[in-house]
JSON list of C-alpha atoms in Angstrom, two decimals:
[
{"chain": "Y", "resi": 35, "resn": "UNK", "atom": "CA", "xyz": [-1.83, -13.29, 11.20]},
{"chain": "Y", "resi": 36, "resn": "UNK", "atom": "CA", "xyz": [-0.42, -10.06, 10.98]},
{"chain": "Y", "resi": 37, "resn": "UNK", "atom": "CA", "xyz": [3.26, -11.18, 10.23]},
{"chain": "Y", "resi": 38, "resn": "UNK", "atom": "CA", "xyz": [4.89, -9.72, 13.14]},
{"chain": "Y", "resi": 39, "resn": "UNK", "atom": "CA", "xyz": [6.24, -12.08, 14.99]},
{"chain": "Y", "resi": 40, "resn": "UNK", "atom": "CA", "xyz": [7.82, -12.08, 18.88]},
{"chain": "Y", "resi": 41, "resn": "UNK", "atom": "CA", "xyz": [9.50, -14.63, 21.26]},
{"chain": "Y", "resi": 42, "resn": "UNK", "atom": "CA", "xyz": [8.82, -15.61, 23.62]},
{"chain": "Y", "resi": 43, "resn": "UNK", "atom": "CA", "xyz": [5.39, -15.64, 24.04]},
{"chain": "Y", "resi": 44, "resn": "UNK", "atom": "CA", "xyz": [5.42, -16.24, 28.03]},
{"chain": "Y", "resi": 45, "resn": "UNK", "atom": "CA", "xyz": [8.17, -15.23, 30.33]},
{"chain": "Y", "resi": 46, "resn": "UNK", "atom": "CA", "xyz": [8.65, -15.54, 33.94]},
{"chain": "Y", "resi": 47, "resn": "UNK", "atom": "CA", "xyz": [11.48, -14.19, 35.97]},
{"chain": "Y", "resi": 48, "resn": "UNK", "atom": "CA", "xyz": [12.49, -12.97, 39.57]},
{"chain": "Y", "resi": 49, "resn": "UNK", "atom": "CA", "xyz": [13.04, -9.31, 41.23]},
{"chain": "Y", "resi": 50, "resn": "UNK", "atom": "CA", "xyz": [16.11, -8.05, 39.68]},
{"chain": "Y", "resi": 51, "resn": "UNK", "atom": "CA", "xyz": [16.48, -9.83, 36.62]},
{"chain": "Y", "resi": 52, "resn": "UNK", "atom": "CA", "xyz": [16.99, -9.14, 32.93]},
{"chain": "Y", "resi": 53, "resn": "UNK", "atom": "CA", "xyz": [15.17, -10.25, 30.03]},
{"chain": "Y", "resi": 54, "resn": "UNK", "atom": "CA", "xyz": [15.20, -10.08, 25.92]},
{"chain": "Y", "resi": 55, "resn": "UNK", "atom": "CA", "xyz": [12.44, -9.98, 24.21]},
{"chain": "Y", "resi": 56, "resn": "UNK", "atom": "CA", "xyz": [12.87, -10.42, 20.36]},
{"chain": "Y", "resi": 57, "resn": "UNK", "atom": "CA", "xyz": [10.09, -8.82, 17.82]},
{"chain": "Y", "resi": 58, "resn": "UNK", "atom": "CA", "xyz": [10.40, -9.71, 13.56]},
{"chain": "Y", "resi": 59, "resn": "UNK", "atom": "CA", "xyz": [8.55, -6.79, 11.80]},
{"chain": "Y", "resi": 60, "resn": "UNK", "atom": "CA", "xyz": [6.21, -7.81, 8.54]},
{"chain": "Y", "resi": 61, "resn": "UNK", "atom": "CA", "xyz": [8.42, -8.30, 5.52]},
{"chain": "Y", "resi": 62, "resn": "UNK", "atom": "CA", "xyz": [9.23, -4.93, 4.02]},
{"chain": "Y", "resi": 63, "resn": "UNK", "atom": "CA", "xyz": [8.43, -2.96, 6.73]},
{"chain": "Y", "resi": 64, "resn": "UNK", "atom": "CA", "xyz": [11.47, -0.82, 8.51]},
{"chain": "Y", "resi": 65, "resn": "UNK", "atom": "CA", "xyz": [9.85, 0.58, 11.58]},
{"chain": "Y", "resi": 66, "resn": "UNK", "atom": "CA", "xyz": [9.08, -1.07, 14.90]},
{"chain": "Y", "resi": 67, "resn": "UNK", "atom": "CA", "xyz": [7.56, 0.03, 17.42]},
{"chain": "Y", "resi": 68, "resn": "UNK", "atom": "CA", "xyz": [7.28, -1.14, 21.49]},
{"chain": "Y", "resi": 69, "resn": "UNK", "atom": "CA", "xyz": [4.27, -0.98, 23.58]},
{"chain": "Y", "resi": 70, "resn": "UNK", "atom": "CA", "xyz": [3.40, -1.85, 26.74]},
{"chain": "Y", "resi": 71, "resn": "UNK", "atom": "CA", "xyz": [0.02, -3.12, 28.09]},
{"chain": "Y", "resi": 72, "resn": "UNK", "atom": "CA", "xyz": [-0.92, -2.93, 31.76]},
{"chain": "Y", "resi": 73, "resn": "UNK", "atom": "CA", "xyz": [-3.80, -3.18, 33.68]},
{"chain": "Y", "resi": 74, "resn": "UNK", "atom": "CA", "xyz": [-3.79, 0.17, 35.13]},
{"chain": "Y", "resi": 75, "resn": "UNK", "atom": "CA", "xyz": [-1.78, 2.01, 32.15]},
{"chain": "Y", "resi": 76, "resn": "UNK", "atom": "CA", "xyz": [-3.56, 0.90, 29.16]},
{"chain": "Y", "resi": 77, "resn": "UNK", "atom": "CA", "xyz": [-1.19, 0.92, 26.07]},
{"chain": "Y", "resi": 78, "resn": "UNK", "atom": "CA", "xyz": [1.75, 3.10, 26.48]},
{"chain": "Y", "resi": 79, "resn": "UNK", "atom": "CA", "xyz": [4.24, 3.74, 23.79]},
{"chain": "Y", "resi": 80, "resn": "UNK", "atom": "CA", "xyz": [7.52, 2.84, 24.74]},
{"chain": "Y", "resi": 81, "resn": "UNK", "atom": "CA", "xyz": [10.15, 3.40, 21.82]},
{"chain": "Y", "resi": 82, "resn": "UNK", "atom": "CA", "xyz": [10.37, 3.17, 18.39]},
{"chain": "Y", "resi": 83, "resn": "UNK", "atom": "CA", "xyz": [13.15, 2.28, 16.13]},
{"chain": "Y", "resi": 84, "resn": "UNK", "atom": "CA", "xyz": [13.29, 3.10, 11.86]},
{"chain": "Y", "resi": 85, "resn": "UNK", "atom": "CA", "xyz": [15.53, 1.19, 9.32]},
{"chain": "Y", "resi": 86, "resn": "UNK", "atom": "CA", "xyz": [18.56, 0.90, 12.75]},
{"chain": "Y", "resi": 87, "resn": "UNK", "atom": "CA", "xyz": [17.77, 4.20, 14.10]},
{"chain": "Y", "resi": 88, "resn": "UNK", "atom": "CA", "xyz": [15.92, 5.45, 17.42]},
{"chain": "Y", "resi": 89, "resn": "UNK", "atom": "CA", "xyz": [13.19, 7.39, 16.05]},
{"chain": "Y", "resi": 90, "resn": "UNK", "atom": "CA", "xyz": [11.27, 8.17, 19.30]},
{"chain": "Y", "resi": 91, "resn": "UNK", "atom": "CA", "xyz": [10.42, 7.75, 22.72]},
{"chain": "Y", "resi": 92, "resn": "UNK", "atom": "CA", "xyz": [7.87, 7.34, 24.92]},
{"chain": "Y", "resi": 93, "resn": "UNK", "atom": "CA", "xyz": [7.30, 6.36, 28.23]},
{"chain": "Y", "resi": 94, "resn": "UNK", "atom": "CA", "xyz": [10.37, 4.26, 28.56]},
{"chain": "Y", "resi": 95, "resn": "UNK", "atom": "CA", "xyz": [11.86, 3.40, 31.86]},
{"chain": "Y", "resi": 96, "resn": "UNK", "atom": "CA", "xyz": [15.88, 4.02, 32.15]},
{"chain": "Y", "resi": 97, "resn": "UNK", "atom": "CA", "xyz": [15.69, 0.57, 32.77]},
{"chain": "Y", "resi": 98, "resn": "UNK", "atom": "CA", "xyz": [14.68, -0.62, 29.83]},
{"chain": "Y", "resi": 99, "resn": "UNK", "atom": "CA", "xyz": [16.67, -0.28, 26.09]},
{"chain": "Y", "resi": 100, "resn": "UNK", "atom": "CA", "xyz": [15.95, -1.40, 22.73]},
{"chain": "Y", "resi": 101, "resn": "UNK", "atom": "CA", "xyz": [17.78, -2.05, 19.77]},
{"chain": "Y", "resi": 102, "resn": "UNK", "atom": "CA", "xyz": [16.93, -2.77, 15.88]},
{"chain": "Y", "resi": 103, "resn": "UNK", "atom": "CA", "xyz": [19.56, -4.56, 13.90]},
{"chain": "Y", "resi": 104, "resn": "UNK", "atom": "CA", "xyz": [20.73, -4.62, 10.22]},
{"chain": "Y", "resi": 105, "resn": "UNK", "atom": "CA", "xyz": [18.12, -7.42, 9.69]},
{"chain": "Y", "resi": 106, "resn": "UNK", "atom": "CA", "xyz": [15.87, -4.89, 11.31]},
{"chain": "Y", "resi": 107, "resn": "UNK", "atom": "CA", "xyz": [14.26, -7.42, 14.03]},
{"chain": "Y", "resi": 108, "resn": "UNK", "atom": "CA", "xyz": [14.33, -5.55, 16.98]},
{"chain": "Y", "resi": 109, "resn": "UNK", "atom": "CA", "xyz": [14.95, -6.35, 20.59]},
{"chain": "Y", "resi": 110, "resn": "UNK", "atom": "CA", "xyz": [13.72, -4.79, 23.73]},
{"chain": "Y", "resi": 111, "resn": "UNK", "atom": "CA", "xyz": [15.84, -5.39, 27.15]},
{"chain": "Y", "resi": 112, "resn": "UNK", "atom": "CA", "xyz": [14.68, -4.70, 30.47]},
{"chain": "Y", "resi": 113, "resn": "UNK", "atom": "CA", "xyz": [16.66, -5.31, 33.75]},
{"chain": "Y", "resi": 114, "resn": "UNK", "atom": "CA", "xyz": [16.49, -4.50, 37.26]},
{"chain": "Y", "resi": 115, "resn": "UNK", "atom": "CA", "xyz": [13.35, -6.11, 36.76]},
{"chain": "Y", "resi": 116, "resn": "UNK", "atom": "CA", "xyz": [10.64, -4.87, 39.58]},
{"chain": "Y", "resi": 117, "resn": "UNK", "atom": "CA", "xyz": [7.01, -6.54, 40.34]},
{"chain": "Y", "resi": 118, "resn": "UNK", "atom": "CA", "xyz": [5.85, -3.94, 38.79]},
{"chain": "Y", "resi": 119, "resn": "UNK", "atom": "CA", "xyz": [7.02, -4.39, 34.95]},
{"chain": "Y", "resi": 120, "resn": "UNK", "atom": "CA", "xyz": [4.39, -7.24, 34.53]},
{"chain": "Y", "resi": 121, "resn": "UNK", "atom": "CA", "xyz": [2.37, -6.89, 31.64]},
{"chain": "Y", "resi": 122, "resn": "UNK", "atom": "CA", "xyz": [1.82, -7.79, 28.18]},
{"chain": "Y", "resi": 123, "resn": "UNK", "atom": "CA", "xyz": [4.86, -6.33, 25.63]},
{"chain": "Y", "resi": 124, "resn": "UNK", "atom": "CA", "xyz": [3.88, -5.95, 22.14]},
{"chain": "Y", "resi": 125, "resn": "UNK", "atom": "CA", "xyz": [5.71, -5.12, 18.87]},
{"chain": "Y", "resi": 126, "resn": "UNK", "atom": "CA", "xyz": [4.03, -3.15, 15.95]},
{"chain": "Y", "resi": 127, "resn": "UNK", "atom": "CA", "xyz": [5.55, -2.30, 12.65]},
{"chain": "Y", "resi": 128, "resn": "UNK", "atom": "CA", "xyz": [5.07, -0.20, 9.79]},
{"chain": "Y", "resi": 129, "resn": "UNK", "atom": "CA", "xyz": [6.65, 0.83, 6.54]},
{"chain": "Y", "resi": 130, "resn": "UNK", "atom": "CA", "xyz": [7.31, 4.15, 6.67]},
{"chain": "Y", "resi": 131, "resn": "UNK", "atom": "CA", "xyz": [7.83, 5.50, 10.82]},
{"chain": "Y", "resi": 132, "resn": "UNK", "atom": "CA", "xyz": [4.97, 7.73, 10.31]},
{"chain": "Y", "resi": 133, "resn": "UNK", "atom": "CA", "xyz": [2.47, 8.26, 13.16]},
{"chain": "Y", "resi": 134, "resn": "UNK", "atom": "CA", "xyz": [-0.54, 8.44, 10.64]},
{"chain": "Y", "resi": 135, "resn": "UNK", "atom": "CA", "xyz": [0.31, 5.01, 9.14]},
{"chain": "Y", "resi": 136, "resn": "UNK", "atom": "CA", "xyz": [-1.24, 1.50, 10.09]},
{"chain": "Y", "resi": 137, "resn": "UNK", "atom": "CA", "xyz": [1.17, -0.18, 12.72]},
{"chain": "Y", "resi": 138, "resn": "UNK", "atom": "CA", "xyz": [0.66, -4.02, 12.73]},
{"chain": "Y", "resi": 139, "resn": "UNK", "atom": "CA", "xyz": [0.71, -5.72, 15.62]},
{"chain": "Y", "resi": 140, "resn": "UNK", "atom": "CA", "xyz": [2.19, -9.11, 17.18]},
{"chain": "Y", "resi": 141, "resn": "UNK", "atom": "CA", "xyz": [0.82, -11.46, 19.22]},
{"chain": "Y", "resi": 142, "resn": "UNK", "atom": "CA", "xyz": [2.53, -9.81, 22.92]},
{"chain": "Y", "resi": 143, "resn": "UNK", "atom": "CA", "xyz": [5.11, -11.59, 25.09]},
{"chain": "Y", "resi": 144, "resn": "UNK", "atom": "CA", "xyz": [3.29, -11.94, 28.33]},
{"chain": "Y", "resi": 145, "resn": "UNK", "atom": "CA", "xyz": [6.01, -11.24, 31.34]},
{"chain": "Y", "resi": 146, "resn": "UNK", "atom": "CA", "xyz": [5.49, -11.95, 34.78]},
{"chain": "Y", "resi": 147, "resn": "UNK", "atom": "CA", "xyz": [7.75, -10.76, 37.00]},
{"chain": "Y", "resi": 148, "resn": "UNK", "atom": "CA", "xyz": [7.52, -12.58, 40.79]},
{"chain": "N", "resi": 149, "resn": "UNK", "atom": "CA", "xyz": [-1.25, 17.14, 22.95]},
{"chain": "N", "resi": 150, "resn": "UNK", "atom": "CA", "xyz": [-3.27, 14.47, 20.83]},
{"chain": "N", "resi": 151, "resn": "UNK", "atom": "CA", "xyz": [-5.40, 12.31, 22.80]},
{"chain": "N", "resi": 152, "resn": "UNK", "atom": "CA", "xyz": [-8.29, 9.91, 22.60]},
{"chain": "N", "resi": 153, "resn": "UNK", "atom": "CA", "xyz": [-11.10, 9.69, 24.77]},
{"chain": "N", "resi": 154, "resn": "UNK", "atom": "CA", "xyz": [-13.42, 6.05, 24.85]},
{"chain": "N", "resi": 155, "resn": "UNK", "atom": "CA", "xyz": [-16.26, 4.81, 25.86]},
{"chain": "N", "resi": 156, "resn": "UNK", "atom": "CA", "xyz": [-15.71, 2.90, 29.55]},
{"chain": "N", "resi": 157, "resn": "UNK", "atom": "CA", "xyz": [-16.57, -0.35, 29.47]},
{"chain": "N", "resi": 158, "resn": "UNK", "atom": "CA", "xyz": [-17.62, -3.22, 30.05]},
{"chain": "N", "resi": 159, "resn": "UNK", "atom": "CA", "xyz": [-20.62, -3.45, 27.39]},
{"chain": "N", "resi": 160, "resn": "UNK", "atom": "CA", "xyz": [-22.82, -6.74, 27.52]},
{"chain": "N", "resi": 161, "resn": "UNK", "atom": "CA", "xyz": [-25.05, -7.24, 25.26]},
{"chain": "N", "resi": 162, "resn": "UNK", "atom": "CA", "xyz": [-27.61, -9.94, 23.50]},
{"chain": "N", "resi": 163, "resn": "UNK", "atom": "CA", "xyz": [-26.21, -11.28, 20.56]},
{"chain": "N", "resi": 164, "resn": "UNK", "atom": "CA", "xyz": [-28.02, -9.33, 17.71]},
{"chain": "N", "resi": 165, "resn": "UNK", "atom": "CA", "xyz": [-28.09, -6.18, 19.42]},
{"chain": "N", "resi": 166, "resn": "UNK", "atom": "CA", "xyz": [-27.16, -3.36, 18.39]},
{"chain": "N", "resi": 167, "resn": "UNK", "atom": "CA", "xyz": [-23.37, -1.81, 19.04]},
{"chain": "N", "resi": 168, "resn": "UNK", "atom": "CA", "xyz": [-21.91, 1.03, 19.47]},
{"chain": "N", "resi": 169, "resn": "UNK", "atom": "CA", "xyz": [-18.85, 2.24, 21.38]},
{"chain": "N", "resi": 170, "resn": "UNK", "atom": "CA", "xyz": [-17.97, 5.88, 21.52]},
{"chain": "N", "resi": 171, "resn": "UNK", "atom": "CA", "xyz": [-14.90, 7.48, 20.80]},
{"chain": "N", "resi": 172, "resn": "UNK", "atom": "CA", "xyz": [-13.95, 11.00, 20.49]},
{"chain": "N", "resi": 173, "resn": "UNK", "atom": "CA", "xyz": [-10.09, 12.83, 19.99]},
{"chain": "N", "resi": 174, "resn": "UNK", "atom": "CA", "xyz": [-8.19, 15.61, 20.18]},
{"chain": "N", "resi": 175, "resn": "UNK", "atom": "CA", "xyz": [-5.61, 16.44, 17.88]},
{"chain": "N", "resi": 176, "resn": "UNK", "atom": "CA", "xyz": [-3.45, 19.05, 15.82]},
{"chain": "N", "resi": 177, "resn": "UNK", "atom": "CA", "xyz": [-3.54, 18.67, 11.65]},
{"chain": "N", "resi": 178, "resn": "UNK", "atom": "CA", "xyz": [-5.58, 15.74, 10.31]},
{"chain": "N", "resi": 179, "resn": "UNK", "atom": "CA", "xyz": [-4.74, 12.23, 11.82]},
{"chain": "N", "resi": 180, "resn": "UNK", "atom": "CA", "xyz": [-5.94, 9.02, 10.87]},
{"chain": "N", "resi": 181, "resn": "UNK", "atom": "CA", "xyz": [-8.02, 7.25, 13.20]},
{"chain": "N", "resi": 182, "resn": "UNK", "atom": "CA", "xyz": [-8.12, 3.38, 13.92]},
{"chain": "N", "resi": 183, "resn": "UNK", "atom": "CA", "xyz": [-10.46, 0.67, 15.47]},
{"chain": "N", "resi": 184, "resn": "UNK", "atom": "CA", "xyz": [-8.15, -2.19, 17.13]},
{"chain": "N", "resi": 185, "resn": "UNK", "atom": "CA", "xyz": [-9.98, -5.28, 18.56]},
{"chain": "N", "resi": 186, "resn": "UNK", "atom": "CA", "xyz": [-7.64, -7.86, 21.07]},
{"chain": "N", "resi": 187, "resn": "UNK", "atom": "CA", "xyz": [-9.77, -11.15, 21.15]},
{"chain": "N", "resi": 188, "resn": "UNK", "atom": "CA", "xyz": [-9.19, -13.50, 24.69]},
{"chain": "N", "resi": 189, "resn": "UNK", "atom": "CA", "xyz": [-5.31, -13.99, 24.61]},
{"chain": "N", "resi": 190, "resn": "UNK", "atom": "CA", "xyz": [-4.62, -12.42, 21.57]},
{"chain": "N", "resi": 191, "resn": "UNK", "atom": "CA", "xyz": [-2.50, -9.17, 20.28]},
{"chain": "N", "resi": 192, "resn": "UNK", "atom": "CA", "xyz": [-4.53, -6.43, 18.78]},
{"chain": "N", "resi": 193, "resn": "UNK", "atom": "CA", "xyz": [-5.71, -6.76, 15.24]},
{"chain": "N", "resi": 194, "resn": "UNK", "atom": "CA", "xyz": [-6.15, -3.97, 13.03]},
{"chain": "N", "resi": 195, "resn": "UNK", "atom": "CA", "xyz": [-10.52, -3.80, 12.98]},
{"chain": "N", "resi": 196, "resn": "UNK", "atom": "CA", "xyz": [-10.62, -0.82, 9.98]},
{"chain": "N", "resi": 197, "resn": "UNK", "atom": "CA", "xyz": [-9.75, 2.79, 10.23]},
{"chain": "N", "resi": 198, "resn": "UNK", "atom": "CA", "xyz": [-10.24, 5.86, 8.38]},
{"chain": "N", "resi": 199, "resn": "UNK", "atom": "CA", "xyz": [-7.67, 8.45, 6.69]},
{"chain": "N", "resi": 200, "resn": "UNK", "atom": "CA", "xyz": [-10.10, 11.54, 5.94]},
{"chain": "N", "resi": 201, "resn": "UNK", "atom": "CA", "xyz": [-12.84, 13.50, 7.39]},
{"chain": "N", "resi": 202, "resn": "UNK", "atom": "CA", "xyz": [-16.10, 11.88, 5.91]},
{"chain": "N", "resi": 203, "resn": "UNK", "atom": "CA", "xyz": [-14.26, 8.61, 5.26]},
{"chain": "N", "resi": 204, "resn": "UNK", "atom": "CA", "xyz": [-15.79, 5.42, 6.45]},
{"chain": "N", "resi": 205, "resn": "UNK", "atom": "CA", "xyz": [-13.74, 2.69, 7.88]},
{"chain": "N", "resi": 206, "resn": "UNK", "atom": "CA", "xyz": [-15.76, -0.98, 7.57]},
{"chain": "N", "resi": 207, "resn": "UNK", "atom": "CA", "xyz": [-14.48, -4.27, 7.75]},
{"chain": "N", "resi": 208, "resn": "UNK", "atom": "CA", "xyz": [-16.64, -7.60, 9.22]},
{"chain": "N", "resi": 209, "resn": "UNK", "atom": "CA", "xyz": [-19.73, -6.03, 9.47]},
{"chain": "N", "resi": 210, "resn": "UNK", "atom": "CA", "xyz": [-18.33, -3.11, 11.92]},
{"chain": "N", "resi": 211, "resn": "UNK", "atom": "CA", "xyz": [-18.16, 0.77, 10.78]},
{"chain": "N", "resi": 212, "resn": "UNK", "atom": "CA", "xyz": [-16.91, 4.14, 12.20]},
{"chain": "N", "resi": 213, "resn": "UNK", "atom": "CA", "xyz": [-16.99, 7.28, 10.25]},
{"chain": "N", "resi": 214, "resn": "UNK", "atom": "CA", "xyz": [-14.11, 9.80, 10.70]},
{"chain": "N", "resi": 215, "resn": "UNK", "atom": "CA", "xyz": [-16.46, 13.33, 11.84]},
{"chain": "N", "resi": 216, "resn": "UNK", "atom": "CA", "xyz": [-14.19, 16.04, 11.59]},
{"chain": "N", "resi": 217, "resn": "UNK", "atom": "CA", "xyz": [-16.67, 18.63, 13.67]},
{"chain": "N", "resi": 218, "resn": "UNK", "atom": "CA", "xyz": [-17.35, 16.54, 16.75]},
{"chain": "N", "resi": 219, "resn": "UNK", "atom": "CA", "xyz": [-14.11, 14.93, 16.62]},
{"chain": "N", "resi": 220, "resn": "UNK", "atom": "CA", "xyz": [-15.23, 11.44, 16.73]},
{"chain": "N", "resi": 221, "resn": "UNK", "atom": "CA", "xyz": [-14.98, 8.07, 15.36]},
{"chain": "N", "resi": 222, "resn": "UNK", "atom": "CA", "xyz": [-17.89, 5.79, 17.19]},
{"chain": "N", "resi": 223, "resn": "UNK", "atom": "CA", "xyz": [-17.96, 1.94, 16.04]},
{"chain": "N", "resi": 224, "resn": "UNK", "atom": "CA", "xyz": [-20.80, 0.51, 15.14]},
{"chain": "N", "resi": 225, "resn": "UNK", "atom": "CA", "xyz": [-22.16, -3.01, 14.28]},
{"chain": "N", "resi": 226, "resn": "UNK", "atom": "CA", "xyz": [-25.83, -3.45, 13.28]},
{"chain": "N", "resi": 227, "resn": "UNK", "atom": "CA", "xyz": [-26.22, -7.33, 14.81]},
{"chain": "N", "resi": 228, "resn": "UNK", "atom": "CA", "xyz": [-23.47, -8.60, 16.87]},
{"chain": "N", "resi": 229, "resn": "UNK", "atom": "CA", "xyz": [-21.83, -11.93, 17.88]},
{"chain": "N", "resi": 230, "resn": "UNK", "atom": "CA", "xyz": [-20.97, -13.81, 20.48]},
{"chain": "N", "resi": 231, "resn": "UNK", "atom": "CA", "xyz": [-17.54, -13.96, 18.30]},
{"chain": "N", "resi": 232, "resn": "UNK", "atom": "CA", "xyz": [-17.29, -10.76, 18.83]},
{"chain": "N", "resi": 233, "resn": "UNK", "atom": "CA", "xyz": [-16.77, -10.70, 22.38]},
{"chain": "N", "resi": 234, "resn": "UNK", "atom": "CA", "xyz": [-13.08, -9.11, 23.11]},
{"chain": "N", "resi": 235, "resn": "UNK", "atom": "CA", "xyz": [-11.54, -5.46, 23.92]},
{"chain": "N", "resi": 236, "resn": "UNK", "atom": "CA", "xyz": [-12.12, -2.78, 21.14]},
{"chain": "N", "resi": 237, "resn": "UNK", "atom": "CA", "xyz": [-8.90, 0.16, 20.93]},
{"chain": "N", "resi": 238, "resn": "UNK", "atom": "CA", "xyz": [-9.54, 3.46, 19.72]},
{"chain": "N", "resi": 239, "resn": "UNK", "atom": "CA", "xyz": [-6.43, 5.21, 18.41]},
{"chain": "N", "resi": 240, "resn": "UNK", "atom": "CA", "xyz": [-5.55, 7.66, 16.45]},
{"chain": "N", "resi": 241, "resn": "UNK", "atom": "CA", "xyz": [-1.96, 8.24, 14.48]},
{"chain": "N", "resi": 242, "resn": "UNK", "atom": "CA", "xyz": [-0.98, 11.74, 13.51]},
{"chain": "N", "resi": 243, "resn": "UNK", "atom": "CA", "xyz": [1.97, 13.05, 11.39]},
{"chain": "N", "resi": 244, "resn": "UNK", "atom": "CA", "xyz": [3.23, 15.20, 14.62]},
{"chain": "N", "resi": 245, "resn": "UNK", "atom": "CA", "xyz": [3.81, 11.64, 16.78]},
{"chain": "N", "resi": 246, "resn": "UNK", "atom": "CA", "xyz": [5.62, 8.56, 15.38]},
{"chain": "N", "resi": 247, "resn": "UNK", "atom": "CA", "xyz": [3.37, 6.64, 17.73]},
{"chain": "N", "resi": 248, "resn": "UNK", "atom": "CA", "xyz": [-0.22, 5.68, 17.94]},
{"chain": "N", "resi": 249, "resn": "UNK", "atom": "CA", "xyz": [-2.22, 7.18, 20.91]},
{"chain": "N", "resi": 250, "resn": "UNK", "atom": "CA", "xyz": [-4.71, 4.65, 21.98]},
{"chain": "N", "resi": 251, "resn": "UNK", "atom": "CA", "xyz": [-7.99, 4.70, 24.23]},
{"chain": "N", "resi": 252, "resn": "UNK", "atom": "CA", "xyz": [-8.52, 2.84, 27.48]},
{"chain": "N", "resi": 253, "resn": "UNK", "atom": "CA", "xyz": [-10.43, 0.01, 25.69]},
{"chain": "N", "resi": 254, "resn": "UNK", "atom": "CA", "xyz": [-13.94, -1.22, 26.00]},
{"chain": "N", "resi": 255, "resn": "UNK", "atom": "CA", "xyz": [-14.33, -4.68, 26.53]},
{"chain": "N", "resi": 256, "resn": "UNK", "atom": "CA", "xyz": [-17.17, -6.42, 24.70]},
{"chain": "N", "resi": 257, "resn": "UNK", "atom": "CA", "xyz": [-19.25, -9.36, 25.83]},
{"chain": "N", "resi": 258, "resn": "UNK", "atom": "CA", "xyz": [-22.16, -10.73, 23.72]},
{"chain": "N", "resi": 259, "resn": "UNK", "atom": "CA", "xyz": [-23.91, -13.07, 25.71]},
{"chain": "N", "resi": 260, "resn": "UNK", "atom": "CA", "xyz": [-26.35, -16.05, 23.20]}
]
């Protein structure tokens, strides 16, 4: 158990919806990060957020936001929700924000988008 | 831009074989380098990883040493499992990049 901890853990929606997800970083720890897994992308960086702030982006569709709050759980929206946005949505954290640190992952909410 | 190359998968093997999965990267400055492993359902658990040049990274009877001049971090595992079946990450974190850059995965199946 790495202590990061995200709801739900399945979601399934229709074409043109929105959805929440909601990611708890390891005690202590004031950076998350978002990641994407798909089939034919691999891991992709998405966003990540340090102590409330946007740190950095990656590959993060207009569609999509995120936000980290003073308790600094963090939640990623997406909307406009297209067939292709299914895959498996992970949160990592860290202490620091830095790139060179250990991020610690959670256990993926699984979207499928129909 | 920083970058990490893997081995292609899928790798079978008998269980007490020998592993090893390849994995080479390209970066600016020193990064650290990890080995991720995401068993059947599961997120991706931190495997070991490796701060230095020279350092070795070991944790469950796996290894990968951090070579600094052929840019490469290969994992290794004298005997394996059939536990050990799942998808190994490459990835390497650098202080130029807030994020971790992460291989395509190789996914692992030790057959009894």
């Amino acid at each position: 158990d790495s202590g990061v901890t995200q709801t739900p853990k399945h979601l399934i929606t229709a074409t043109g919806q929105r959805v929440t997800l909601r990611c708890s970083p390891r005690s202590g720890d004031l950076s998350v990060y978002w990641y994407q897994q798909s089939l034919d992308q691999g891991l992709q960086f998405l966003i990540q957020y340090y102590n409330g702030e946007e740190r950095a982006k990656g590959n993060i569709l207009e569609r999509f936001s995120a936000q980290q709050f003073p308790d600094l759980h963090s939640e990623l929206n997406l909307s406009s929700l297209e067939l292709g946005d299914s895959a498996l949505y992970f949160c990592a954290s860290s202490g620091g924000g830095v790139g060179a640190e250990t991020q610690y992952f959670g256990p993926g909410t699984r979207l499928l988008v129909l | 831009g920083d970058s990490v190359t893997q081995m292609e998968g899928p790798v079978t093997l008998s269980e007490e074989a020998f592993l090893t999965i390849n994995c080479t990267y390209t970066a600016t400055g020193y990064p650290s380098l990890f080995w991720y492993v995401q068993y059947p359902g599961e997120g991706l658990q931190l495997l070991l990883k490796a701060t230095k040049a020279d350092d070795k990274g070991s944790n469950k009877g796996f290894e990968a040493t951090y070579r600094k001049e052929t840019t490469s971090f290969h994992l290794e595992k004298g005997s394996v499992q059939v536990s050990d079946s799942a998808v190994y990450f490459c990835a390497l974190g650098s202080s130029g990049a807030n994020n971790l850059f992460f291989g395509t995965g190789t996914r692992l199946t030790v057959i009894p």
